[in-house]
PDB file of C-alpha atoms in Angstrom:
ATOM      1  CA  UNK A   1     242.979  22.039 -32.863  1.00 92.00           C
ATOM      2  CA  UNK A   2     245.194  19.552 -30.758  1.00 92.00           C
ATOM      3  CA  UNK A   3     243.949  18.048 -28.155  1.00 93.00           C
ATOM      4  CA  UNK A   4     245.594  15.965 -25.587  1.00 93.00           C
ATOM      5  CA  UNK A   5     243.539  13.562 -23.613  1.00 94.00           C
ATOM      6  CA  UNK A   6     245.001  11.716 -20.790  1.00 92.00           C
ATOM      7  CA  UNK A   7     243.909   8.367 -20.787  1.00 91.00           C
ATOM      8  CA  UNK A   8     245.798   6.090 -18.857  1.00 87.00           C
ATOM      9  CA  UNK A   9     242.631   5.207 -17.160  1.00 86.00           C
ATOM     10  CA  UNK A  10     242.330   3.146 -20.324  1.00 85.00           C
ATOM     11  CA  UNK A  11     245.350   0.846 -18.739  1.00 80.00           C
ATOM     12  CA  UNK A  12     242.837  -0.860 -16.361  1.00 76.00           C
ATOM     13  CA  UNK A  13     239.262  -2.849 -16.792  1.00 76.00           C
ATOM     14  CA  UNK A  14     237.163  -0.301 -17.770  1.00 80.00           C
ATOM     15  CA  UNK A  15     234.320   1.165 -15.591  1.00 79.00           C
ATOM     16  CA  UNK A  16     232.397   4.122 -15.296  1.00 81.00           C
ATOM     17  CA  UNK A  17     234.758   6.466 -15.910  1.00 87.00           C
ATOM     18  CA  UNK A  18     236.911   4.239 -18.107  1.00 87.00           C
ATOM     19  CA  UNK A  19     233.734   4.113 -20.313  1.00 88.00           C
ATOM     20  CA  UNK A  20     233.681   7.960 -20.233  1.00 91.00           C
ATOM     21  CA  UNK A  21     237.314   8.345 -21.520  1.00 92.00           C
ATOM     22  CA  UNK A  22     236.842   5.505 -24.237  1.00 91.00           C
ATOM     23  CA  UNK A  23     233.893   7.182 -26.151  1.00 92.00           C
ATOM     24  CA  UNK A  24     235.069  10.394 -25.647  1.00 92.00           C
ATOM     25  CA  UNK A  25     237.981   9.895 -27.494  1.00 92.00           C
ATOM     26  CA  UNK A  26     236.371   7.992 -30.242  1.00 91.00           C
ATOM     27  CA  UNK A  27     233.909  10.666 -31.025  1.00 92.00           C
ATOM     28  CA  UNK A  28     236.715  13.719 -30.434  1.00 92.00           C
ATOM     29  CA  UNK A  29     238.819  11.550 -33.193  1.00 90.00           C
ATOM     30  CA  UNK A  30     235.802  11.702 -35.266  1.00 92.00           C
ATOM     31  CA  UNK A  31     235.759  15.441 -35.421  1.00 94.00           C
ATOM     32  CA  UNK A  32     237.657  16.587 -38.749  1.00 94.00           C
ATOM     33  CA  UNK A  33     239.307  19.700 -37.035  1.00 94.00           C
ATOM     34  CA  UNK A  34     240.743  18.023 -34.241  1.00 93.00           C
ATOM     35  CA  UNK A  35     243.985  15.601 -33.959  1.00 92.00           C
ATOM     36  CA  UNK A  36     243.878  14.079 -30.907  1.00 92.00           C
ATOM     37  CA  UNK A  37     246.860  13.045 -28.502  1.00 91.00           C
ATOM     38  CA  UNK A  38     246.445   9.920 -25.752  1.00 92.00           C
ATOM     39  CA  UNK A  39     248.501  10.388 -22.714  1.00 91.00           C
ATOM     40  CA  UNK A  40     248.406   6.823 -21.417  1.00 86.00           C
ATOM     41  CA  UNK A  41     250.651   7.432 -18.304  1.00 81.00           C
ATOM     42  CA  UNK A  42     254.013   6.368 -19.344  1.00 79.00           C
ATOM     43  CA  UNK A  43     253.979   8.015 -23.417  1.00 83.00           C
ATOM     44  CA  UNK A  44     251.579   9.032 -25.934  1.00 86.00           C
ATOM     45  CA  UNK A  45     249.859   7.676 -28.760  1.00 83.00           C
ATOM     46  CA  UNK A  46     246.700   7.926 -31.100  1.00 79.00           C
ATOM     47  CA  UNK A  47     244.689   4.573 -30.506  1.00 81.00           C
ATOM     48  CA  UNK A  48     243.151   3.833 -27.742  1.00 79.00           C
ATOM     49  CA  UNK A  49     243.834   0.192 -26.112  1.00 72.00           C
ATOM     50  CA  UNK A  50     241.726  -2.608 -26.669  1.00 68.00           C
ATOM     51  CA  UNK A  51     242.125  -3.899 -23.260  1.00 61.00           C
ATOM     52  CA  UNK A  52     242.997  -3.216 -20.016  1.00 63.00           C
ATOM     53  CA  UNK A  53     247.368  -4.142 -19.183  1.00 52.00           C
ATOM     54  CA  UNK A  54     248.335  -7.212 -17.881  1.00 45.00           C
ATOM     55  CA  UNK A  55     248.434  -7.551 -14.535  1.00 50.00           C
ATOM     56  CA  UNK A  56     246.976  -4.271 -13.759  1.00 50.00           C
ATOM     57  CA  UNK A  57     244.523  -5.915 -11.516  1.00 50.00           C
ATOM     58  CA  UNK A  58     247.118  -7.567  -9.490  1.00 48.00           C
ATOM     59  CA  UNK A  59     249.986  -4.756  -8.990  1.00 49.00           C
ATOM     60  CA  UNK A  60     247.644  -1.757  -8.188  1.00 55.00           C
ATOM     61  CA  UNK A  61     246.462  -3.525  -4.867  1.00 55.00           C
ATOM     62  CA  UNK A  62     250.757  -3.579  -4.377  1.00 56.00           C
ATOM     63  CA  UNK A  63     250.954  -0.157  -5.355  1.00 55.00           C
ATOM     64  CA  UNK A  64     248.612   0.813  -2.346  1.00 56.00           C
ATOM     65  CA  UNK A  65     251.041  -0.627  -0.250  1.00 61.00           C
ATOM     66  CA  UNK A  66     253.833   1.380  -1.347  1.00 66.00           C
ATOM     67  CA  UNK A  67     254.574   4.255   0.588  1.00 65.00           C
ATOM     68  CA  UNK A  68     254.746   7.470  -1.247  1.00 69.00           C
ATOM     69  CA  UNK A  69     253.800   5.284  -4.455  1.00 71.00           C
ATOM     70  CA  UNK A  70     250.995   7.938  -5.641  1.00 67.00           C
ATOM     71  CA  UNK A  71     253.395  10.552  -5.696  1.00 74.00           C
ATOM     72  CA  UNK A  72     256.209   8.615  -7.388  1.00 81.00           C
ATOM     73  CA  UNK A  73     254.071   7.674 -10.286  1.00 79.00           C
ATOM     74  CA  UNK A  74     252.578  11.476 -10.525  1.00 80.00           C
ATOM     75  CA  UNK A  75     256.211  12.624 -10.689  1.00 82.00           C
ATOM     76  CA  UNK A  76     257.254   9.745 -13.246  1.00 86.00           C
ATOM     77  CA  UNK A  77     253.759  10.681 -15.151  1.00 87.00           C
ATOM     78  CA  UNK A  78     254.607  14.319 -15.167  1.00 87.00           C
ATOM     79  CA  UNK A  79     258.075  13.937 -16.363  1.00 87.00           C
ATOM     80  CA  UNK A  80     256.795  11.318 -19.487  1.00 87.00           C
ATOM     81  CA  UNK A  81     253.556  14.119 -20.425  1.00 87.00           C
ATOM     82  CA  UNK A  82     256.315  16.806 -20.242  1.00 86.00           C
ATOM     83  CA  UNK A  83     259.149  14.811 -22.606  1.00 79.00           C
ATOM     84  CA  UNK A  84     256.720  13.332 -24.922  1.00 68.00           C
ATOM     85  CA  UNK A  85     255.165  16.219 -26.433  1.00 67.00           C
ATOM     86  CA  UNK A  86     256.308  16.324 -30.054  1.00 58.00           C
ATOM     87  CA  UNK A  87     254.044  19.095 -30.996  1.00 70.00           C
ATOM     88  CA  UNK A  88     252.119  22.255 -29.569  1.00 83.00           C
ATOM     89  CA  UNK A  89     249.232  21.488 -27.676  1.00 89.00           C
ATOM     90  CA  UNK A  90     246.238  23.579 -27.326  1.00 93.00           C
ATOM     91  CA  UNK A  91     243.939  22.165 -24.601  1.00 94.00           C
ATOM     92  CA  UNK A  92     244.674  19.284 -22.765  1.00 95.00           C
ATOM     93  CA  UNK A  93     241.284  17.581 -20.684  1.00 96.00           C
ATOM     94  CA  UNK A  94     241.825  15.440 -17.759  1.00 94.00           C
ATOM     95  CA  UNK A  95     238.585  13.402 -17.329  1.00 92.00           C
ATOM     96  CA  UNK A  96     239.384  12.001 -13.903  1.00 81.00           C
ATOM     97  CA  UNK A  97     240.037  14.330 -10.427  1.00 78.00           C
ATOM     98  CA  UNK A  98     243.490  16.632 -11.416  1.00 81.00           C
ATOM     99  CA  UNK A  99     245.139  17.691 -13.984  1.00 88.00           C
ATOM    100  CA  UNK A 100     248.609  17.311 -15.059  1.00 89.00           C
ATOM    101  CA  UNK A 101     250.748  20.459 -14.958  1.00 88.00           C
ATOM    102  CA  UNK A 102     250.196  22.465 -17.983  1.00 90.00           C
ATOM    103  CA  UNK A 103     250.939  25.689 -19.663  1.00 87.00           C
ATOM    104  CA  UNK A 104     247.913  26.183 -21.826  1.00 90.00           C
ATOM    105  CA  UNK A 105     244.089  26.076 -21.215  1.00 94.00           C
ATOM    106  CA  UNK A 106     243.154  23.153 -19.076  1.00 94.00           C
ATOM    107  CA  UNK A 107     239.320  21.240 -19.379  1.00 96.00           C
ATOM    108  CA  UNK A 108     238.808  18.347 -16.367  1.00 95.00           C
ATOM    109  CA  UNK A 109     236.079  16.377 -16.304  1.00 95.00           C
ATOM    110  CA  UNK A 110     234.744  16.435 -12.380  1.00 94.00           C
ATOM    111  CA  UNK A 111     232.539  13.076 -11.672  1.00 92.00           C
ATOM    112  CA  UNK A 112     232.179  13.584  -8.051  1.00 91.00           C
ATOM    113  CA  UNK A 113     233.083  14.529  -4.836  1.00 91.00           C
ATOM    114  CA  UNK A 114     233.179  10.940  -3.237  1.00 85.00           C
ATOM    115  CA  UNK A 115     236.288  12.302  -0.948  1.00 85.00           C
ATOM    116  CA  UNK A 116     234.156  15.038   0.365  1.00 85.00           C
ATOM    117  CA  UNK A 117     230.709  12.725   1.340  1.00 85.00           C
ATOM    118  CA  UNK A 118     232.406   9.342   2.055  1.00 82.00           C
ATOM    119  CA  UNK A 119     235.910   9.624   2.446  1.00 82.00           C
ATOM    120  CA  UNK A 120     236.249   5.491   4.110  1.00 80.00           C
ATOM    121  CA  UNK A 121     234.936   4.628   0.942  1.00 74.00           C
ATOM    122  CA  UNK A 122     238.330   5.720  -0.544  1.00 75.00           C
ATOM    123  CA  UNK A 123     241.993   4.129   0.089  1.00 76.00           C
ATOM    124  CA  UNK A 124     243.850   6.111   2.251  1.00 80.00           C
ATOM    125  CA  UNK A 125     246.740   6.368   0.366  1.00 78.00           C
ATOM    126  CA  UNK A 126     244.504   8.015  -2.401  1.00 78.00           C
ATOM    127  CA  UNK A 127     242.422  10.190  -0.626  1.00 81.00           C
ATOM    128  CA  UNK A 128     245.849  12.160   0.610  1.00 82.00           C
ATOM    129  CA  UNK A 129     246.333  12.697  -3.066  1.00 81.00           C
ATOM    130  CA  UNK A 130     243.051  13.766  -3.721  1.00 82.00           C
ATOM    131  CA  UNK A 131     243.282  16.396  -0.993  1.00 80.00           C
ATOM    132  CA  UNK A 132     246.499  17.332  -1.933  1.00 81.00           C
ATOM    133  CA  UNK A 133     246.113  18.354  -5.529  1.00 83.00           C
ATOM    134  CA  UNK A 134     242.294  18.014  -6.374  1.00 87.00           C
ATOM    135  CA  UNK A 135     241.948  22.318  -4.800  1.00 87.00           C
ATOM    136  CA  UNK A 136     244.742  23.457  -7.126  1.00 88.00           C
ATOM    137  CA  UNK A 137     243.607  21.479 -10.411  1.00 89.00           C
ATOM    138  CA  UNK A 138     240.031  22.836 -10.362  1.00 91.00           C
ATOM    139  CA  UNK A 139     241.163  26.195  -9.348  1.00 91.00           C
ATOM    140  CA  UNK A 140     243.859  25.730 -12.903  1.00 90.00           C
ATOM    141  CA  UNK A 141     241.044  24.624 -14.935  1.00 93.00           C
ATOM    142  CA  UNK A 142     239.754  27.158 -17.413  1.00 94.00           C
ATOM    143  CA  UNK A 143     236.630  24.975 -17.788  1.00 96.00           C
ATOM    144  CA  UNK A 144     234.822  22.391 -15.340  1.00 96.00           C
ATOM    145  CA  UNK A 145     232.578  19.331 -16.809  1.00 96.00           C
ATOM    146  CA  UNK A 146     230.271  18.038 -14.882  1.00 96.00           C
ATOM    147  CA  UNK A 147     227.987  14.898 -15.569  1.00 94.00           C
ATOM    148  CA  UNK A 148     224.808  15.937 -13.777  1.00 94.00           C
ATOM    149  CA  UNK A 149     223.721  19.893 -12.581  1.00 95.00           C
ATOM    150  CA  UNK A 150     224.027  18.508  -8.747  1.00 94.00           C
ATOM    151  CA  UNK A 151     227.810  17.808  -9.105  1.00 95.00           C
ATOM    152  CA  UNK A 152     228.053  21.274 -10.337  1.00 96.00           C
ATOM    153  CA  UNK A 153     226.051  22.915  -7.704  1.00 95.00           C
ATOM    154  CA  UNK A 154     228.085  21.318  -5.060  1.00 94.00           C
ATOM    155  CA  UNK A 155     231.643  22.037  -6.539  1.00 94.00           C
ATOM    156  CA  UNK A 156     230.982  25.420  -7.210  1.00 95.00           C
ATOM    157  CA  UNK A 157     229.830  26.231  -3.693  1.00 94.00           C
ATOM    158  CA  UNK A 158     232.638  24.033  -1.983  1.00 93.00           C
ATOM    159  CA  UNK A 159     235.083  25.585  -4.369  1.00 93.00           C
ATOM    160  CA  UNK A 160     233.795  28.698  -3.997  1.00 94.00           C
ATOM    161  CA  UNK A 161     233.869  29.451  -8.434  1.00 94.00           C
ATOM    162  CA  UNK A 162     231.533  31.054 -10.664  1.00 94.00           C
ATOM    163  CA  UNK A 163     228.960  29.314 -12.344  1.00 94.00           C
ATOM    164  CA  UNK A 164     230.377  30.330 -16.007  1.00 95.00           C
ATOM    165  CA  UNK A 165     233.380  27.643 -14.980  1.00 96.00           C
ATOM    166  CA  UNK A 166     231.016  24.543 -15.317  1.00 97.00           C
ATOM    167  CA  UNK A 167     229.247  23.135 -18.146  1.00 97.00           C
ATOM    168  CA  UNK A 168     226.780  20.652 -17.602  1.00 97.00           C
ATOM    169  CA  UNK A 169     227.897  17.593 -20.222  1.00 94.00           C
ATOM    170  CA  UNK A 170     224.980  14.669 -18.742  1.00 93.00           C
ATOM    171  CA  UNK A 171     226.152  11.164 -20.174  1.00 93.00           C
ATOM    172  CA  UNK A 172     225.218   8.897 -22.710  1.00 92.00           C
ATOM    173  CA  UNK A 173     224.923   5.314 -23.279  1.00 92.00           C
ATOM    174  CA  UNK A 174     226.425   2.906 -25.448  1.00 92.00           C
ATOM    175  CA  UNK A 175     224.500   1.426 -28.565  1.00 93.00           C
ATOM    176  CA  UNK A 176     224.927  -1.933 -26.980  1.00 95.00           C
ATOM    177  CA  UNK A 177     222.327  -1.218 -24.554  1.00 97.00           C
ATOM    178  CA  UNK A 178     219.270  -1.931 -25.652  1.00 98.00           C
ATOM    179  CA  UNK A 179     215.870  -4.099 -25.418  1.00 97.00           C
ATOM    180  CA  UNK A 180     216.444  -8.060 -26.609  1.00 97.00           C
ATOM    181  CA  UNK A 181     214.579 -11.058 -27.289  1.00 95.00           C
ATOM    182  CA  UNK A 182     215.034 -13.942 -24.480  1.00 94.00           C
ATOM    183  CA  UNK A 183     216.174 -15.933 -27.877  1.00 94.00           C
ATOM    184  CA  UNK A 184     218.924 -13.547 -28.686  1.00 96.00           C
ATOM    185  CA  UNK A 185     220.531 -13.729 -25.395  1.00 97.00           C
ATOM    186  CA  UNK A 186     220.173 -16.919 -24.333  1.00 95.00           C
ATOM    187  CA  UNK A 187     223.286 -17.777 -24.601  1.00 95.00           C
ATOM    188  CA  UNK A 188     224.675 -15.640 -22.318  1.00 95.00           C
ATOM    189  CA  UNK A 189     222.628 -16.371 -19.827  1.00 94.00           C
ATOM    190  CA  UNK A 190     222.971 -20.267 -20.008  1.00 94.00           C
ATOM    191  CA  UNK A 191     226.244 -19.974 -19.269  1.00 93.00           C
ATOM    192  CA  UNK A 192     225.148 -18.009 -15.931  1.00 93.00           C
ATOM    193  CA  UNK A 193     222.440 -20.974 -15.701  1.00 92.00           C
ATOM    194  CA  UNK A 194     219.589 -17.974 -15.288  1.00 94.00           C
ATOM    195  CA  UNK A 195     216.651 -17.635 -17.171  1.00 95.00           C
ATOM    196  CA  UNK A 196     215.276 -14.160 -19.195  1.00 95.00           C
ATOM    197  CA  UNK A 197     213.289 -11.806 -16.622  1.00 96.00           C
ATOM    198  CA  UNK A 198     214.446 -14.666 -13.821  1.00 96.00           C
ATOM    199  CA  UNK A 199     217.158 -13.208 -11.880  1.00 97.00           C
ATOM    200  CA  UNK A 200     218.200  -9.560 -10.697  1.00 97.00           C
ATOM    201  CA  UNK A 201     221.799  -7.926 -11.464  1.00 97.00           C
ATOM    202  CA  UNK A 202     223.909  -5.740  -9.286  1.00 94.00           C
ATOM    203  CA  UNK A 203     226.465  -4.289 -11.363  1.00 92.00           C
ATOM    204  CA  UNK A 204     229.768  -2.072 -10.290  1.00 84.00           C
ATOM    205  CA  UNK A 205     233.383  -2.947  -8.697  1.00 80.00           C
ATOM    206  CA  UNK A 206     233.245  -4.490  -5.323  1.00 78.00           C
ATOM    207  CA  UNK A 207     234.336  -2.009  -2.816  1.00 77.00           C
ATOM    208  CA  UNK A 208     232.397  -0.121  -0.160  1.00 76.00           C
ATOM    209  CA  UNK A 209     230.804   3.041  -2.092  1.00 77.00           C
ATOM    210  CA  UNK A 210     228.840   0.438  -4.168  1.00 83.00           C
ATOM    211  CA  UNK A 211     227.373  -0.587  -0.970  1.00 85.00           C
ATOM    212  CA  UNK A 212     226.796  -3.992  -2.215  1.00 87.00           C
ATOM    213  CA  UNK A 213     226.483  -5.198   1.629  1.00 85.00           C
ATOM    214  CA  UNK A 214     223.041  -4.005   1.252  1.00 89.00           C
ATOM    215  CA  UNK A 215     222.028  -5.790  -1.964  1.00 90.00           C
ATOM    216  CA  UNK A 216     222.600  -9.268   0.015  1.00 89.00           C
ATOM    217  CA  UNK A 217     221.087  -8.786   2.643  1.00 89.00           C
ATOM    218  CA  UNK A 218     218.164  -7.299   0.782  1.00 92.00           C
ATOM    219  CA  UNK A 219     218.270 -10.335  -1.259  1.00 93.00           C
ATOM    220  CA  UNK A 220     218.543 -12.799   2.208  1.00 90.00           C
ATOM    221  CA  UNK A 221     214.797 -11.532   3.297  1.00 92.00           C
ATOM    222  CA  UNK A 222     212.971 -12.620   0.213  1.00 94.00           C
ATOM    223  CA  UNK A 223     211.202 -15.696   0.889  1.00 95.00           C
ATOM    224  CA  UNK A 224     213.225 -18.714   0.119  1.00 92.00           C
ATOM    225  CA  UNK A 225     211.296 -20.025  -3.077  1.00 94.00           C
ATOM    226  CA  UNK A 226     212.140 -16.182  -4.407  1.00 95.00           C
ATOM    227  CA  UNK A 227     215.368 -16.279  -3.575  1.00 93.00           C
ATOM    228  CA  UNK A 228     215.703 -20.028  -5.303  1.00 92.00           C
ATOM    229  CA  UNK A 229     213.378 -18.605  -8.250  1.00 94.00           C
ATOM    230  CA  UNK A 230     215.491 -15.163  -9.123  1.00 96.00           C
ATOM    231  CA  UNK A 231     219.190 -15.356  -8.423  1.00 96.00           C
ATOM    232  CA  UNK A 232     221.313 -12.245  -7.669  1.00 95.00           C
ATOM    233  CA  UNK A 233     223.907 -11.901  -9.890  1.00 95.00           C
ATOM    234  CA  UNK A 234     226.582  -9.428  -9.072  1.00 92.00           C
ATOM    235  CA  UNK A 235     229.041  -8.651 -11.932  1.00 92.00           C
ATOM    236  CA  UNK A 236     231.935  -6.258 -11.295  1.00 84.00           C
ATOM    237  CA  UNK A 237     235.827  -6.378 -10.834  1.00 76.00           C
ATOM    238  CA  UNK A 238     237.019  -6.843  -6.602  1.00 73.00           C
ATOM    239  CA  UNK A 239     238.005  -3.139  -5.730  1.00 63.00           C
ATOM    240  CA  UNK A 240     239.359  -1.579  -2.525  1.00 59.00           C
ATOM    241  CA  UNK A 241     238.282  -3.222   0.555  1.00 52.00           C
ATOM    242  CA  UNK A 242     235.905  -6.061  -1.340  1.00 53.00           C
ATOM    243  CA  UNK A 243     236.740  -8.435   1.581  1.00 57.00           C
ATOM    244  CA  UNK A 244     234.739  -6.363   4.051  1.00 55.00           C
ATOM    245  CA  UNK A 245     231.740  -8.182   3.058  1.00 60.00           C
ATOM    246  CA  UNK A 246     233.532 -11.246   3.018  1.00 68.00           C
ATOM    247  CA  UNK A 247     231.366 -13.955   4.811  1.00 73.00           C
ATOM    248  CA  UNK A 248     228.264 -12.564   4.283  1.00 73.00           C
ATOM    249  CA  UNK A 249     229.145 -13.012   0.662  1.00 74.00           C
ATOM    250  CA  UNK A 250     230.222 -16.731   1.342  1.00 76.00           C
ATOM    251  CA  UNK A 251     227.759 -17.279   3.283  1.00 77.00           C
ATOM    252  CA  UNK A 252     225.454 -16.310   0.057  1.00 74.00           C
ATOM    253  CA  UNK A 253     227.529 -17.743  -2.458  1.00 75.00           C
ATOM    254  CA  UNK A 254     227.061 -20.820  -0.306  1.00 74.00           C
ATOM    255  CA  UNK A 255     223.603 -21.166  -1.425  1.00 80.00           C
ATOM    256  CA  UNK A 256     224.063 -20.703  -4.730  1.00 80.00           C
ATOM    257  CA  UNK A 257     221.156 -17.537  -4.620  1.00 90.00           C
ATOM    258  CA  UNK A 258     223.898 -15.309  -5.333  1.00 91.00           C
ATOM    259  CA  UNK A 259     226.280 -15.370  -8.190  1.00 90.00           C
ATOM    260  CA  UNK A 260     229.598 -13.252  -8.512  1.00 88.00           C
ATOM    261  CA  UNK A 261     230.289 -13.241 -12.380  1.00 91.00           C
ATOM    262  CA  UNK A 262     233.233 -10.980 -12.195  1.00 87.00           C
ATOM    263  CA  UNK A 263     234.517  -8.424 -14.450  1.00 87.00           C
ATOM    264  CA  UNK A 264     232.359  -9.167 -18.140  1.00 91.00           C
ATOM    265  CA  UNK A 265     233.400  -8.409 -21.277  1.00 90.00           C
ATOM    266  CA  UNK A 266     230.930  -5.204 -22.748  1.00 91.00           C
ATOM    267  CA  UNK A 267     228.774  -7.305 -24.612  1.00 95.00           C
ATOM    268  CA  UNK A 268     228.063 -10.290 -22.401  1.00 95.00           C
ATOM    269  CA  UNK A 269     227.299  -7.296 -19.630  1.00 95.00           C
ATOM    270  CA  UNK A 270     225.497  -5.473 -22.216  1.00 96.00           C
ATOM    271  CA  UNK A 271     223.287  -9.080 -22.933  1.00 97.00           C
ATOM    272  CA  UNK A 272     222.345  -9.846 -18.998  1.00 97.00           C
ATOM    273  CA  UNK A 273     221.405  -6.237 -18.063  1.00 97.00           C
ATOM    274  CA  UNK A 274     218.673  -6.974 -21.119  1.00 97.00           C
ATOM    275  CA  UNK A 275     217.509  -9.955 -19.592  1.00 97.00           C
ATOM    276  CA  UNK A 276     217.407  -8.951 -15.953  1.00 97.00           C
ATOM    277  CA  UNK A 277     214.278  -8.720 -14.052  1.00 97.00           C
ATOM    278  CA  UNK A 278     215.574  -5.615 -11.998  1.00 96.00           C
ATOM    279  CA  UNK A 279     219.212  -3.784 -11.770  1.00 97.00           C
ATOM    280  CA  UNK A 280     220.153  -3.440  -8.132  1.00 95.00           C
ATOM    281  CA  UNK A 281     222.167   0.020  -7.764  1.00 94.00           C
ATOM    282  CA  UNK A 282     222.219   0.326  -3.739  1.00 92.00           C
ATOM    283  CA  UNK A 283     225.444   2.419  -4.264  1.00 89.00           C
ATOM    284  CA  UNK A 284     225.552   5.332  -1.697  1.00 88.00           C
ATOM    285  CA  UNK A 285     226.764   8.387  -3.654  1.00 87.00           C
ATOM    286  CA  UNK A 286     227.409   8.588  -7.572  1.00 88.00           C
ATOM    287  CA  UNK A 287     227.732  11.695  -9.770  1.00 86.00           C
ATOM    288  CA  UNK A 288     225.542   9.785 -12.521  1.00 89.00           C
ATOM    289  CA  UNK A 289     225.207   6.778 -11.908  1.00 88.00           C
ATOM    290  CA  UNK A 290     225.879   4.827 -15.470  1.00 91.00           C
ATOM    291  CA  UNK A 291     224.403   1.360 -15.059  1.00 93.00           C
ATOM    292  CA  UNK A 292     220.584   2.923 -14.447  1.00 95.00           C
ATOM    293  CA  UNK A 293     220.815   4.897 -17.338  1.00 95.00           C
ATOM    294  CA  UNK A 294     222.154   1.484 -19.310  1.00 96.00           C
ATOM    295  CA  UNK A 295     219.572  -0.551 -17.305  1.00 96.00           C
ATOM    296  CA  UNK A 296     216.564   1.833 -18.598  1.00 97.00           C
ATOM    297  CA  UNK A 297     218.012   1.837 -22.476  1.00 97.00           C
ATOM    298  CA  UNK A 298     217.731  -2.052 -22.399  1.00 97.00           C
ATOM    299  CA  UNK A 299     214.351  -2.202 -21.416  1.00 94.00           C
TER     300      UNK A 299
END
């Protein structure tokens, strides 16, 4: 069977959902009856990217400011999935919202309906494209994944579909997650001047569904010699709208109780979540909810 997997999510730093498409296509490539097909957005190919493309982080915040730049892209993306097809394909998946237009059976992978519960949380420019096309991909989809049974109850009543259109596929975790000796990681966490079991990590992109607002101030009302004695360390990429928090952040960077790390490379992410007292995960809505399945794998 060929399979084409679209994953120019793969282009950026890779959270949740980038993740998702990374180990999906490593295990699907595993599979001895299937050859597997990456639609990365502008062409395909048959390895996945080591890393996220240069500059990504600094032209999709231009993008946004584009008018009619979602739709230009979708068009360009459409054309390039459409021209690049060398051979017959017989299901293509789309892990992430809607599908591309295509002529054969159709699998999308439906995370969550953010747009629905929390639609400030979401660009504007974006959410227009969501409501646009989101309707018409699921109702195209010969199959619906879900990651957890409540993101399938609520899609098939807002929807309106049949229950035999979803399958339930709850996600995994990565190896790298596990339980570690203070000595193993200590490394790591010298660099981040924190001791194992001595600080508390808050981990997704800055914007406002992560709902990191809450975290500090959470972390402001612990008596000062707390506050001194475990550290909150936020690691993530700046997202849509990270400045809204802006000087309550300063104000707490200031202090030097909280630490923003940034984005982290897998492993060094994968090393503090071990030695973290507590995960923080004060997001507001999530289909899953990856980092508190990672946090409980590592101890």
């Amino acid at each position: 069977m060929r399979i084409a997997l679209n994953a120019r999510i793969l282009q950026a730093p890779r959270t949740g959902i980038g993740h998702y498409v990374a180990e999906l296509a490593n295990a699907l490539a595993d599979e001895p009856d299937v050859e597997l097909a990456l639609f990365h957005g502008w062409g395909w190919s048959s390895d996945l990217p080591e890393a996220a493309m240069p500059g990504y982080s600094r032209l999709t915040p231009l993008l946004r400011q584009i008018p009619g730049a979602y739709q230009a892209r979708r068009w360009l993306e459409q054309k390039r999935f459409d021209q690049g097809r060398s051979k017959t394909i017989d299901l293509y998946h789309e892990p992430s919202l809607w599908p591309l237009s295509f002529d054969g059976p159709t699998v999308i992978t439906l995370h969550d309906l953010t747009h629905l519960h929390y639609p400030d949380t979401q660009p504007p420019s974006r959410l227009r494209e969501i409501e646009r096309r989101l309707a018409d991909g699921v109702q195209r989809a010969s199959l619906i994944l879900t990651d957890s049974q409540y993101i399938a109850d609520e899609a098939q009543a807002y929807f309106a579909l049949p229950a035999e259109r979803f399958v339930v596929a709850p996600l995994g975790v990565a190896a790298r997650f596990h339980p570690r000796e203070p000595e193993a990681i200590n490394a790591v966490l010298k660099t981040h001047g924190v001791e194992a079991r001595e600080y508390f990590l808050c981990v997704g992109t800055l914007e406002p569904r992560k709902n990191l607002t809450l975290a500090l101030r959470a972390h402001a009302l612990l008596p000062e010699a707390v506050r001194q004695g475990f550290p909150l360390l936020i690691a993530g990429m700046a997202g849509w709208q990270g400045e809204q928090f802006s000087d309550e952040l300063r104000a707490a960077l200031a202090t030097g109780d909280v630490c923003l790390l940034g984005y982290l490379p897998d492993e060094a992410l994968a090393q503090l979540l071990a030695g973290a007292r507590a995960l923080i995960f004060p997001s507001l809505y999530e289909g899953f909810g990856l980092p508190v399945l990672e946090a409980m794998a590592s101890g």
